[in-house]
Amino acid sequence: MALTLGNENVFIRRLARAPIYTVSIKKVAKIAGVSISTVSRCLNSPERVRDTTLAAVQAAIAQTGYAPNALARNFRRGKTGLIMVVLQSVGLPFWEGVMRGINGVAQEEGYSILIRETASSPPELDDYCKMVISKEADGVIILASPSPFSTPSAYATSDRRIPIVLGCENVTDELAHIPSVRVDNRRAAFEATQYLLQLGHERIGFIAGSRSSLLTRDRERGYLDAMQASALGQNRAWVTNGDQSIEGARRATRKLLSLAEPPTAIFCANDEMAMACIYELKRNNLSVPQDVSVVGFDDTRYAAIMDPPLTTVVQPTEEIGERTMRRLLSAIEGRDIGQAPEFVEHRLIVRESTAPRQTAPGSTQDVGSTQDVDGSRQQIA
Amino acid sequence: MALTLGNENVFIRRLARAPIYTVSIKKVAKIAGVSISTVSRCLNSPERVRDTTLAAVQAAIAQTGYAPNALARNFRRGKTGLIMVVLQSVGLPFWEGVMRGINGVAQEEGYSILIRETASSPPELDDYCKMVISKEADGVIILASPSPFSTPSAYATSDRRIPIVLGCENVTDELAHIPSVRVDNRRAAFEATQYLLQLGHERIGFIAGSRSSLLTRDRERGYLDAMQASALGQNRAWVTNGDQSIEGARRATRKLLSLAEPPTAIFCANDEMAMACIYELKRNNLSVPQDVSVVGFDDTRYAAIMDPPLTTVVQPTEEIGERTMRRLLSAIEGRDIGQAPEFVEHRLIVRESTAPRQTAPGSTQDVGSTQDVDGSRQQIA
DNA sequence: TTGTAAGCGTTATCAG
DNA sequence: CTGATAACGCTTACAA
């Protein structure tokens, strides 16, 4: 019996090792009694084939289970059918909508999506260009944030014909000619800050994302613009670095709270940092928005069910994805897509994490556990 | 001047339309004064080439900027170098770690990752098998949840040689021979429920994920096992359907609260639903954990900064990703990887969303203490 | 150590 | 409407 088992194992191993049997166009042609070009035509332009021949070929295809070899087809056509999408990490809620948009168009147009995460290895534009040149992909969409490129790229500055589009992301001036689709981050941040000013806040903190990311630096500039435009002026102490991370935002919040005159409102460069900021505020027995108002950026899927629901800047993510992809496909087809950024509309969605300064607690939707309010912050001037 | 502008436009258009100029191995061979096979050898086994020749070829490569055409190489080799990863949606935090694991191994072994989102189109196993047969990918990793397959698959039951591995996901009995790497969901849910029982809770609700997903159904079974094993027994009214979504979980929570004797603890089949559950509890002026304890599943990046920080089941996501990928690569290399699930360890991480039944409010200050409660590992031969 | 030449599966060109 | 045939760029026996 041990012997039988042994034999069976050998048999299974053989089976597993056997190459997957593949039918080529030749066999179909032979069975259908036609030439390989006719089979090819049946697949690619069936209207140019006589009905009876078509039927015969289709029968042969069904009989053999033939499926065209994509490797050969793509090789022959000189196209990979692949779009490389570069992002920091799969699993960040913000990209959900953008990817849905990209995928929708991709599916429509017969492309597949290649994912490249930059979380591990730093993104290098040259690498992506090389991948297009070496036909690993037909084009590149860069969503990576923060800091899309650590070094300036020879390709990017010299060779305009490599199809690359940025989604959401800004880029340093030297690479400013790379086309992008995004919101006007500076303006959106300007408006969000203005909203806090209108609520009567005077000490407004800002938690910046990664300093190396132009995207979040633009949001910082928008915030500074608004402060400058107000009577209050800029105060460098109110700008802290949240480092585009949960831990960084918590640190930044603590830093803001340690100021002699801590802010009564905090604008965070994205929702995730806003979430971390609120967490840290609560830890310090401050309520949101009674003690401190908080504004985020992105409106990710969790913004509406945070406690309190987050006031934040909405980006039309799916639209960004779609337009980025369409613009890239234009470039791939050889059209001139220019280099000007394509802007999409943002808007501020007001929920319950913001309130007028010195509002009495309980005036807004009073959700769940509000903590002791009077404690630590009498010196609100 | 208008004329000049017009000319410039035409020129730019020409430039943009010009095909990307590619160098092939032929040109390198000609410049280096060798044959194309020598160039090929320099690339693939340089040790079999004389030093001087190698140098000459490398010079020619540098001079021309030659990059091997991946399309041709893959075609010739009969391998795509692509792994298709199927998941419900990019942007769901749970997949972050799993994808990091997959990507890490992929990069190491020279593979790229093709993403397929099932959010839009329902996943069909046959389609994935066809993609392997038609050489669009060398293998498939299925992470999709819920409901990986809506129809039984001919390929899956007949042809064992198509490399497919499930990550995290269970699958219906008829497809049980597809190998997987995952935690023992049933056991993990059993233990989480036991923990709530140990805290003295007697009315424990369960918010299930998608009913069509075996994965979450296994968690439900684990919950029911634990209730059955206790003196309390099962109560069908405490099991509600959260539909694997934020909205669904909110509905389910409301349903639980509307019971004559609402639960004092709720176990949610994943963190996202737990977040929605807590949100809804607070909306109804209940505090967590004073009034109701909540347990999640997954330990996503936001679990620790929710309010309150969430007690949840941790899965070693990166390890799952790595092992899933390695197992798939074994299959691709023709080894027999068997069909038994490979189990990885889970553990319950206790934070502040759970408390003994009837705890007096206000005892929440003990922050930051997290402890591992349980671990398990088993291997099925 | 190097060169010659066959061939991977498909599409495209051009006769018939 | 159909068939023969030449590529596409690369790898790999095999020959020199």
PDB file of N, CA and C in Angstrom, chain A residues 78 252 284:
ATOM      1  N   GLY A  78       3.360  45.105 -31.208  1.00  0.00           N
ATOM      2  CA  GLY A  78       4.260  46.087 -30.590  1.00  0.00           C
ATOM      3  C   GLY A  78       3.621  46.855 -29.443  1.00  0.00           C
ATOM      4  N   ALA A 252       2.544  66.198  15.455  1.00  0.00           N
ATOM      5  CA  ALA A 252       2.292  67.586  15.065  1.00  0.00           C
ATOM      6  C   ALA A 252       1.194  68.192  15.933  1.00  0.00           C
ATOM      7  N   ASN A 284      -6.129  64.444  24.741  1.00  0.00           N
ATOM      8  CA  ASN A 284      -5.782  65.565  25.601  1.00  0.00           C
ATOM      9  C   ASN A 284      -7.023  66.258  26.170  1.00  0.00           C
TER      10      ASN A 284
END
